[in-house]
GROMACS .gro file of C-alpha atoms in nm:
model
  392
    1MET     CA    1   2.529  -1.373  -1.091
    2SER     CA    2   2.317  -1.576  -0.854
    3LEU     CA    3   2.337  -1.493  -0.488
    4GLN     CA    4   2.294  -1.853  -0.387
    5ASN     CA    5   2.321  -2.157  -0.613
    6LYS     CA    6   2.172  -2.424  -0.389
    7PRO     CA    7   1.802  -2.447  -0.298
    8LEU     CA    8   1.690  -2.292   0.027
    9THR     CA    9   1.609  -2.511   0.323
   10LEU     CA   10   1.303  -2.334   0.459
   11ALA     CA   11   1.100  -2.378   0.772
   12ASP     CA   12   0.782  -2.581   0.757
   13GLY     CA   13   0.504  -2.386   0.589
   14TYR     CA   14   0.710  -2.224   0.312
   15ALA     CA   15   0.733  -2.346  -0.045
   16GLU     CA   16   1.065  -2.389  -0.226
   17THR     CA   17   0.968  -2.088  -0.437
   18ALA     CA   18   0.936  -1.859  -0.133
   19TYR     CA   19   1.117  -1.528  -0.175
   20CYS     CA   20   1.440  -1.461   0.013
   21ALA     CA   21   1.647  -1.151  -0.058
   22ASP     CA   22   1.980  -1.335  -0.030
   23ALA     CA   23   1.872  -1.607  -0.275
   24ILE     CA   24   1.734  -1.426  -0.580
   25PRO     CA   25   1.803  -1.649  -0.883
   26GLU     CA   26   1.964  -1.541  -1.207
   27GLN     CA   27   1.716  -1.390  -1.451
   28SER     CA   28   1.708  -1.289  -1.814
   29TYR     CA   29   1.778  -0.942  -1.950
   30ALA     CA   30   1.514  -0.681  -1.876
   31PRO     CA   31   1.348  -0.592  -2.209
   32GLN     CA   32   1.231  -0.247  -2.308
   33ASN     CA   33   0.868  -0.204  -2.207
   34GLU     CA   34   0.715   0.025  -2.468
   35LYS     CA   35   0.403   0.075  -2.256
   36LEU     CA   36   0.610   0.260  -1.995
   37HIS     CA   37   0.698   0.535  -2.242
   38GLY     CA   38   0.503   0.854  -2.181
   39ARG     CA   39   0.443   0.775  -1.815
   40ILE     CA   40   0.611   0.986  -1.550
   41LEU     CA   41   0.799   0.716  -1.361
   42GLU     CA   42   1.016   0.944  -1.153
   43THR     CA   43   1.239   0.680  -1.002
   44ARG     CA   44   1.273   0.304  -0.962
   45LEU     CA   45   1.306   0.194  -0.601
   46PRO     CA   46   1.585  -0.041  -0.492
   47TRP     CA   47   1.554  -0.404  -0.392
   48GLY     CA   48   1.684  -0.513  -0.052
   49ASN     CA   49   1.878  -0.301   0.200
   50TYR     CA   50   1.571  -0.266   0.421
   51LEU     CA   51   1.534   0.017   0.668
   52GLY     CA   52   1.262  -0.168   0.857
   53ILE     CA   53   1.026   0.131   0.856
   54ASN     CA   54   0.657   0.096   0.771
   55PRO     CA   55   0.437   0.369   0.619
   56THR     CA   56   0.229   0.561   0.869
   57THR     CA   57  -0.093   0.452   0.696
   58ASN     CA   58  -0.020   0.091   0.797
   59GLN     CA   59   0.172   0.149   1.119
   60TYR     CA   60  -0.112   0.352   1.267
   61SER     CA   61  -0.420   0.243   1.075
   62GLU     CA   62  -0.727   0.439   1.180
   63SER     CA   63  -0.980   0.173   1.079
   64TRP     CA   64  -0.798  -0.142   1.188
   65PHE     CA   65  -0.922  -0.173   1.545
   66GLN     CA   66  -1.287  -0.111   1.455
   67GLU     CA   67  -1.275  -0.388   1.194
   68TYR     CA   68  -1.088  -0.622   1.426
   69LYS     CA   69  -1.345  -0.586   1.706
   70TYR     CA   70  -1.647  -0.625   1.479
   71ILE     CA   71  -1.526  -0.921   1.272
   72GLY     CA   72  -1.389  -1.109   1.573
   73ASN     CA   73  -1.275  -1.467   1.526
   74ASP     CA   74  -1.314  -1.452   1.146
   75TYR     CA   75  -1.070  -1.161   1.111
   76HIS     CA   76  -0.803  -1.385   0.957
   77ASP     CA   77  -1.006  -1.448   0.640
   78TYR     CA   78  -1.178  -1.109   0.618
   79THR     CA   79  -0.876  -0.884   0.645
   80MET     CA   80  -0.671  -0.765   0.349
   81ILE     CA   81  -0.343  -0.892   0.498
   82ASN     CA   82  -0.272  -1.208   0.693
   83GLU     CA   83   0.038  -1.422   0.742
   84SER     CA   84   0.012  -1.592   0.401
   85ARG     CA   85  -0.132  -1.345   0.149
   86TRP     CA   86  -0.167  -0.972   0.088
   87SER     CA   87  -0.480  -0.940  -0.122
   88GLN     CA   88  -0.524  -0.688  -0.400
   89ARG     CA   89  -0.885  -0.753  -0.495
   90VAL     CA   90  -1.217  -0.781  -0.314
   91ASP     CA   91  -1.467  -1.051  -0.404
   92GLU     CA   92  -1.817  -0.935  -0.309
   93ASN     CA   93  -2.123  -1.154  -0.286
   94VAL     CA   94  -2.361  -0.879  -0.404
   95ASN     CA   95  -2.554  -0.809  -0.723
   96ASP     CA   96  -2.495  -0.526  -0.968
   97PHE     CA   97  -2.799  -0.327  -0.849
   98TYR     CA   98  -2.660  -0.318  -0.495
   99ARG     CA   99  -2.322  -0.206  -0.627
  100PHE     CA  100  -2.486   0.076  -0.825
  101ILE     CA  101  -2.696   0.199  -0.532
  102ARG     CA  102  -2.397   0.188  -0.301
  103PHE     CA  103  -2.186   0.380  -0.553
  104ILE     CA  104  -2.447   0.657  -0.578
  105PHE     CA  105  -2.484   0.664  -0.199
  106VAL     CA  106  -2.110   0.698  -0.139
  107ILE     CA  107  -2.065   0.963  -0.410
  108PHE     CA  108  -2.352   1.173  -0.276
  109SER     CA  109  -2.260   1.143   0.091
  110HIS     CA  110  -1.887   1.203   0.042
  111LEU     CA  111  -1.897   1.468  -0.231
  112LEU     CA  112  -2.157   1.699  -0.074
  113SER     CA  113  -2.083   1.643   0.294
  114PHE     CA  114  -1.982   1.927   0.525
  115LYS     CA  115  -1.747   1.674   0.684
  116GLY     CA  116  -1.453   1.604   0.454
  117GLY     CA  117  -1.647   1.680   0.136
  118GLY     CA  118  -1.734   1.984  -0.073
  119GLY     CA  119  -2.029   2.093   0.137
  120TRP     CA  120  -1.873   2.406   0.280
  121PHE     CA  121  -1.745   2.517  -0.061
  122ILE     CA  122  -2.089   2.476  -0.220
  123PHE     CA  123  -2.251   2.651   0.078
  124GLY     CA  124  -2.003   2.939   0.051
  125VAL     CA  125  -2.064   2.988  -0.321
  126MET     CA  126  -2.439   2.988  -0.268
  127ALA     CA  127  -2.409   3.229   0.026
  128VAL     CA  128  -2.215   3.476  -0.189
  129CYS     CA  129  -2.474   3.445  -0.465
  130THR     CA  130  -2.749   3.506  -0.210
  131VAL     CA  131  -2.585   3.827  -0.088
  132LEU     CA  132  -2.531   3.951  -0.443
  133PHE     CA  133  -2.887   3.892  -0.557
  134ILE     CA  134  -3.078   3.945  -0.235
  135PHE     CA  135  -3.210   4.283  -0.346
  136ALA     CA  136  -3.325   4.148  -0.681
  137ALA     CA  137  -3.557   3.898  -0.518
  138ASP     CA  138  -3.923   3.975  -0.455
  139SER     CA  139  -3.892   3.878  -0.090
  140LEU     CA  140  -3.629   3.776   0.165
  141LEU     CA  141  -3.776   3.425   0.174
  142GLN     CA  142  -3.733   3.391  -0.200
  143ALA     CA  143  -3.370   3.509  -0.177
  144LEU     CA  144  -3.281   3.266   0.100
  145PHE     CA  145  -3.467   2.968  -0.045
  146PRO     CA  146  -3.177   2.839  -0.270
  147LEU     CA  147  -2.933   2.870   0.022
  148ALA     CA  148  -3.173   2.676   0.242
  149ILE     CA  149  -3.204   2.401  -0.020
  150VAL     CA  150  -2.825   2.370  -0.045
  151THR     CA  151  -2.800   2.358   0.335
  152VAL     CA  152  -3.056   2.078   0.356
  153ILE     CA  153  -2.889   1.874   0.079
  154CYS     CA  154  -2.539   1.910   0.222
  155GLY     CA  155  -2.670   1.846   0.573
  156ALA     CA  156  -2.837   1.526   0.453
  157ALA     CA  157  -2.511   1.421   0.284
  158THR     CA  158  -2.322   1.486   0.607
  159PHE     CA  159  -2.570   1.276   0.806
  160LEU     CA  160  -2.550   0.989   0.555
  161ARG     CA  161  -2.171   1.002   0.558
  162GLN     CA  162  -2.168   0.973   0.936
  163LEU     CA  163  -2.397   0.671   0.911
  164TRP     CA  164  -2.164   0.519   0.651
  165GLU     CA  165  -1.854   0.569   0.863
  166LYS     CA  166  -2.027   0.423   1.167
  167HIS     CA  167  -2.212   0.129   1.015
  168SER     CA  168  -2.038   0.039   0.687
  169ILE     CA  169  -1.829  -0.216   0.875
  170LYS     CA  170  -2.147  -0.421   0.921
  171PHE     CA  171  -2.149  -0.490   0.548
  172TYR     CA  172  -1.783  -0.593   0.553
  173LYS     CA  173  -1.826  -0.943   0.687
  174GLY     CA  174  -2.160  -1.005   0.523
  175ASN     CA  175  -2.068  -0.952   0.160
  176ARG     CA  176  -1.702  -0.853   0.120
  177ASN     CA  177  -1.419  -1.102   0.109
  178TRP     CA  178  -1.055  -1.039   0.027
  179SER     CA  179  -0.958  -1.259  -0.265
  180ASP     CA  180  -0.688  -1.524  -0.235
  181ASP     CA  181  -0.664  -1.537  -0.615
  182TYR     CA  182  -0.522  -1.189  -0.668
  183ALA     CA  183  -0.253  -1.141  -0.407
  184PHE     CA  184   0.109  -1.129  -0.297
  185CYS     CA  185   0.167  -1.469  -0.137
  186ARG     CA  186   0.439  -1.485   0.129
  187ARG     CA  187   0.456  -1.862   0.167
  188THR     CA  188   0.505  -1.929  -0.203
  189GLY     CA  189   0.688  -1.612  -0.309
  190MET     CA  190   0.443  -1.575  -0.596
  191VAL     CA  191   0.214  -1.297  -0.710
  192LYS     CA  192  -0.121  -1.443  -0.811
  193THR     CA  193  -0.319  -1.278  -1.093
  194ASP     CA  194  -0.597  -1.358  -1.338
  195ILE     CA  195  -0.348  -1.460  -1.606
  196GLY     CA  196  -0.115  -1.670  -1.395
  197ASP     CA  197   0.131  -1.661  -1.107
  198PHE     CA  198   0.459  -1.471  -1.129
  199PRO     CA  199   0.762  -1.466  -0.896
  200PHE     CA  200   0.773  -1.161  -0.673
  201TYR     CA  201   1.129  -1.079  -0.779
  202GLU     CA  202   1.012  -1.023  -1.139
  203PHE     CA  203   0.833  -0.700  -1.041
  204ASP     CA  204   0.994  -0.357  -1.024
  205ALA     CA  205   0.877  -0.074  -0.800
  206TYR     CA  206   0.840   0.278  -0.935
  207ILE     CA  207   0.719   0.612  -0.804
  208GLU     CA  208   0.467   0.730  -1.064
  209MET     CA  209   0.348   1.087  -1.082
  210ARG     CA  210   0.025   1.199  -1.243
  211VAL     CA  211  -0.082   1.554  -1.307
  212GLY     CA  212  -0.438   1.666  -1.241
  213THR     CA  213  -0.641   1.900  -1.460
  214GLN     CA  214  -0.536   2.201  -1.251
  215GLY     CA  215  -0.170   2.109  -1.228
  216SER     CA  216  -0.194   1.919  -0.901
  217GLN     CA  217   0.038   1.620  -0.863
  218PHE     CA  218  -0.043   1.273  -0.737
  219HIS     CA  219   0.215   1.008  -0.656
  220SER     CA  220   0.169   0.636  -0.610
  221LEU     CA  221   0.382   0.326  -0.577
  222LYS     CA  222   0.361   0.113  -0.893
  223LEU     CA  223   0.475  -0.249  -0.911
  224ILE     CA  224   0.518  -0.339  -1.278
  225HIS     CA  225   0.612  -0.679  -1.414
  226ARG     CA  226   0.960  -0.659  -1.565
  227TYR     CA  227   0.891  -0.904  -1.851
  228PRO     CA  228   0.579  -0.779  -2.033
  229HIS     CA  229   0.597  -1.050  -2.300
  230ARG     CA  230   0.517  -1.303  -2.026
  231SER     CA  231   0.239  -1.111  -1.854
  232ARG     CA  232   0.053  -0.930  -2.129
  233LEU     CA  233  -0.309  -0.880  -2.035
  234PRO     CA  234  -0.579  -1.019  -2.268
  235HIS     CA  235  -0.692  -0.774  -2.538
  236SER     CA  236  -0.419  -0.531  -2.429
  237LYS     CA  237  -0.047  -0.470  -2.468
  238SER     CA  238  -0.014  -0.373  -2.101
  239SER     CA  239   0.161  -0.602  -1.855
  240VAL     CA  240   0.053  -0.686  -1.502
  241GLU     CA  241   0.095  -0.404  -1.252
  242PHE     CA  242  -0.025  -0.309  -0.905
  243ASP     CA  243  -0.092   0.027  -0.745
  244PHE     CA  244  -0.021   0.105  -0.379
  245THR     CA  245  -0.141   0.439  -0.246
  246VAL     CA  246  -0.043   0.565   0.098
  247GLY     CA  247  -0.102   0.902   0.253
  248GLY     CA  248   0.169   1.160   0.299
  249SER     CA  249   0.505   1.228   0.142
  250ILE     CA  250   0.715   1.051  -0.121
  251ALA     CA  251   0.908   0.893   0.166
  252GLN     CA  252   0.589   0.712   0.267
  253LEU     CA  253   0.593   0.535  -0.072
  254TYR     CA  254   0.951   0.426  -0.010
  255ALA     CA  255   0.837   0.290   0.326
  256ALA     CA  256   0.550   0.103   0.157
  257TRP     CA  257   0.797  -0.072  -0.076
  258ASP     CA  258   1.024  -0.151   0.218
  259MET     CA  259   0.728  -0.305   0.404
  260LEU     CA  260   0.606  -0.511   0.107
  261GLN     CA  261   0.953  -0.654   0.049
  262ARG     CA  262   0.986  -0.756   0.413
  263TYR     CA  263   0.640  -0.907   0.402
  264MET     CA  264   0.740  -1.130   0.110
  265ASP     CA  265   1.093  -1.208   0.237
  266VAL     CA  266   1.068  -1.524   0.448
  267SER     CA  267   1.406  -1.451   0.605
  268GLN     CA  268   1.235  -1.151   0.770
  269PRO     CA  269   0.956  -1.150   1.029
  270LEU     CA  270   0.622  -1.008   0.924
  271PRO     CA  271   0.611  -0.628   0.935
  272ASP     CA  272   0.510  -0.516   1.283
  273ILE     CA  273   0.181  -0.353   1.187
  274PRO     CA  274  -0.163  -0.391   1.350
  275GLN     CA  275  -0.325  -0.579   1.060
  276VAL     CA  276  -0.102  -0.886   1.090
  277GLU     CA  277  -0.036  -0.887   1.466
  278PRO     CA  278  -0.304  -1.151   1.537
  279PHE     CA  279  -0.133  -1.390   1.292
  280ARG     CA  280   0.234  -1.352   1.385
  281HIS     CA  281   0.236  -1.692   1.558
  282LEU     CA  282   0.119  -1.858   1.233
  283ASP     CA  283   0.429  -1.756   1.037
  284PRO     CA  284   0.738  -1.971   1.109
  285THR     CA  285   1.001  -1.697   1.079
  286THR     CA  286   0.799  -1.446   1.278
  287LYS     CA  287   0.713  -1.700   1.546
  288ALA     CA  288   1.082  -1.788   1.592
  289GLN     CA  289   1.176  -1.420   1.620
  290ASP     CA  290   0.901  -1.343   1.868
  291GLU     CA  291   0.977  -1.646   2.086
  292ALA     CA  292   1.340  -1.536   2.093
  293GLY     CA  293   1.228  -1.197   2.226
  294LYS     CA  294   1.344  -1.005   1.918
  295ARG     CA  295   1.018  -0.823   1.856
  296GLY     CA  296   1.047  -0.606   2.164
  297HIS     CA  297   0.670  -0.585   2.212
  298PRO     CA  298   0.409  -0.802   2.384
  299ALA     CA  299   0.203  -1.036   2.165
  300THR     CA  300  -0.099  -0.803   2.180
  301TYR     CA  301   0.088  -0.473   2.163
  302TRP     CA  302  -0.123  -0.308   1.891
  303ARG     CA  303  -0.454  -0.439   2.021
  304ASP     CA  304  -0.380  -0.305   2.369
  305LEU     CA  305  -0.250   0.026   2.235
  306TYR     CA  306  -0.570   0.096   2.042
  307ALA     CA  307  -0.794  -0.027   2.322
  308ASN     CA  308  -0.630   0.193   2.584
  309SER     CA  309  -0.532   0.509   2.392
  310SER     CA  310  -0.739   0.817   2.320
  311GLU     CA  311  -0.777   0.968   1.974
  312GLU     CA  312  -0.544   1.249   2.077
  313GLU     CA  313  -0.275   1.003   2.188
  314LEU     CA  314  -0.303   0.801   1.866
  315LYS     CA  315  -0.287   1.119   1.660
  316ALA     CA  316   0.033   1.222   1.838
  317LEU     CA  317   0.185   0.880   1.769
  318ARG     CA  318   0.092   0.907   1.402
  319GLU     CA  319   0.254   1.249   1.370
  320ALA     CA  320   0.572   1.130   1.541
  321HIS     CA  321   0.589   0.827   1.314
  322ARG     CA  322   0.526   1.039   1.005
  323ALA     CA  323   0.823   1.255   1.100
  324GLU     CA  324   1.034   0.940   1.145
  325VAL     CA  325   0.944   0.815   0.796
  326ASP     CA  326   1.012   1.151   0.636
  327SER     CA  327   1.354   1.187   0.802
  328ALA     CA  328   1.479   0.836   0.721
  329ALA     CA  329   1.777   0.792   0.487
  330TRP     CA  330   1.593   0.641   0.191
  331GLY     CA  331   1.846   0.749  -0.069
  332GLY     CA  332   2.193   0.619  -0.149
  333ARG     CA  333   2.120   0.248  -0.111
  334PRO     CA  334   2.249  -0.014  -0.358
  335ASP     CA  335   1.996  -0.214  -0.559
  336LEU     CA  336   2.022  -0.586  -0.487
  337MET     CA  337   1.850  -0.679  -0.815
  338GLU     CA  338   2.158  -0.567  -1.009
  339LEU     CA  339   2.322  -0.897  -0.910
  340SER     CA  340   2.049  -1.106  -1.073
  341VAL     CA  341   1.942  -0.918  -1.388
  342PRO     CA  342   2.238  -0.860  -1.625
  343ASN     CA  343   2.132  -0.521  -1.762
  344TYR     CA  344   1.937  -0.401  -1.458
  345ARG     CA  345   2.168  -0.111  -1.375
  346GLU     CA  346   2.160   0.018  -1.731
  347THR     CA  347   1.780   0.024  -1.757
  348ARG     CA  348   1.725   0.283  -1.482
  349LYS     CA  349   1.997   0.347  -1.226
  350GLY     CA  350   1.941   0.704  -1.109
  351GLU     CA  351   1.761   0.829  -0.802
  352PRO     CA  352   1.681   1.177  -0.669
  353GLU     CA  353   1.959   1.344  -0.476
  354ASP     CA  354   1.706   1.435  -0.205
  355VAL     CA  355   1.437   1.168  -0.180
  356ASN     CA  356   1.225   1.368   0.063
  357ALA     CA  357   1.216   1.681  -0.151
  358PHE     CA  358   1.178   1.561  -0.507
  359GLY     CA  359   0.800   1.528  -0.509
  360SER     CA  360   0.756   1.848  -0.708
  361PHE     CA  361   0.958   1.725  -1.009
  362PRO     CA  362   0.974   1.799  -1.295
  363TRP     CA  363   0.881   2.161  -1.226
  364LYS     CA  364   1.129   2.202  -0.943
  365ALA     CA  365   1.492   2.165  -1.043
  366GLY     CA  366   1.660   1.865  -0.886
  367GLU     CA  367   1.953   1.638  -0.950
  368PHE     CA  368   1.946   1.263  -1.009
  369LEU     CA  369   2.243   1.061  -0.891
  370ASP     CA  370   2.364   0.711  -0.971
  371ARG     CA  371   2.298   0.453  -0.703
  372PRO     CA  372   2.599   0.287  -0.542
  373GLU     CA  373   2.682  -0.041  -0.713
  374SER     CA  374   2.554  -0.350  -0.538
  375ALA     CA  375   2.791  -0.627  -0.433
  376PRO     CA  376   2.735  -0.987  -0.320
  377PRO     CA  377   2.728  -1.041   0.058
  378SER     CA  378   3.076  -1.088   0.204
  379LYS     CA  379   3.173  -1.416   0.367
  380ASP     CA  380   3.147  -1.255   0.711
  381VAL     CA  381   2.792  -1.138   0.636
  382ALA     CA  382   2.698  -1.482   0.499
  383ASN     CA  383   2.836  -1.651   0.810
  384ARG     CA  384   2.640  -1.418   1.035
  385GLN     CA  385   2.325  -1.493   0.837
  386ASN     CA  386   2.380  -1.868   0.861
  387ASN     CA  387   2.436  -1.844   1.237
  388ASP     CA  388   2.135  -1.623   1.290
  389ASP     CA  389   1.850  -1.756   1.500
  390THR     CA  390   1.603  -1.645   1.235
  391ALA     CA  391   1.414  -1.938   1.082
  392ARG     CA  392   1.486  -1.986   0.710
   0.00000   0.00000   0.00000
């Protein structure tokens, strides 16, 4: 059943199609998506019932302040997220030769670097080989020569990586632009793609697990269009989907979905993360909340925090926030979409008994439980929402 039968009356700046969690329209049955078979989609995340917690990657972004200072007044158009769109693709004004050279540069500097790369591993292997074959060489110089070559190469990679980390931001404004044509659009409630625009509420969020060649596991948040017959990609049977990767635990992926939903929900203020702080006054709902004093922070909270905090202080804040995300009660929440899609509960209703410990499935035994059934908001809840100061 529909949560609300009459059109929303939204604040200036929002389209009639803007997404609101308490006004998701009735939709058709969710069909079987054959392309999902064979993929390890460990669980489908619930709609609504926000916890209001952002992933640590976004809450304490390590690169945000550097980009903000360098780009300056043009930050609104050159950042991935602003008050109207969350881009998913970069449009670069560079030729293919530049792209190829940059790719080789990044691979070399990051793969062989002593700093965060495989430099120390390669150096260690060569050092062991040097010790083993030192007596077979004609001279000590000949024995040490391969180790010296490896040291020079890895040292050069380390130097180039440091240059990249320090100066790559200079290329950001010159030839990289976040696309408005491939994005989650808050003001319209639509997801823009190459093959058309689709309502945000037609996408489902999954935790997908992939297994590496040595048995290692990788998890990511996947948003997959629920109706593949409407969004089939050209020359393919696959439907539109998006991949969100955040660092840390499975709980961080839950937080990422929570944040994206609140970003798109115009009944909610923008997520309180550094990337969108400079644009909070441009969003009607967020502006109303902030002017009413509901944010609880000054207008330049994140900018001032990064400008006045040391690396050690920021690291401590990140660790504390990571613990907060991991300890949050992500499980046991009803799925709001059950009220709008007739067979939604039947398609995939289970969730891990322990959200924060199920990342090692399917090798570690664990139990899946049924989610609590969702119910329409009660009259008391609806009245409180209608009397809320939040702009609609």
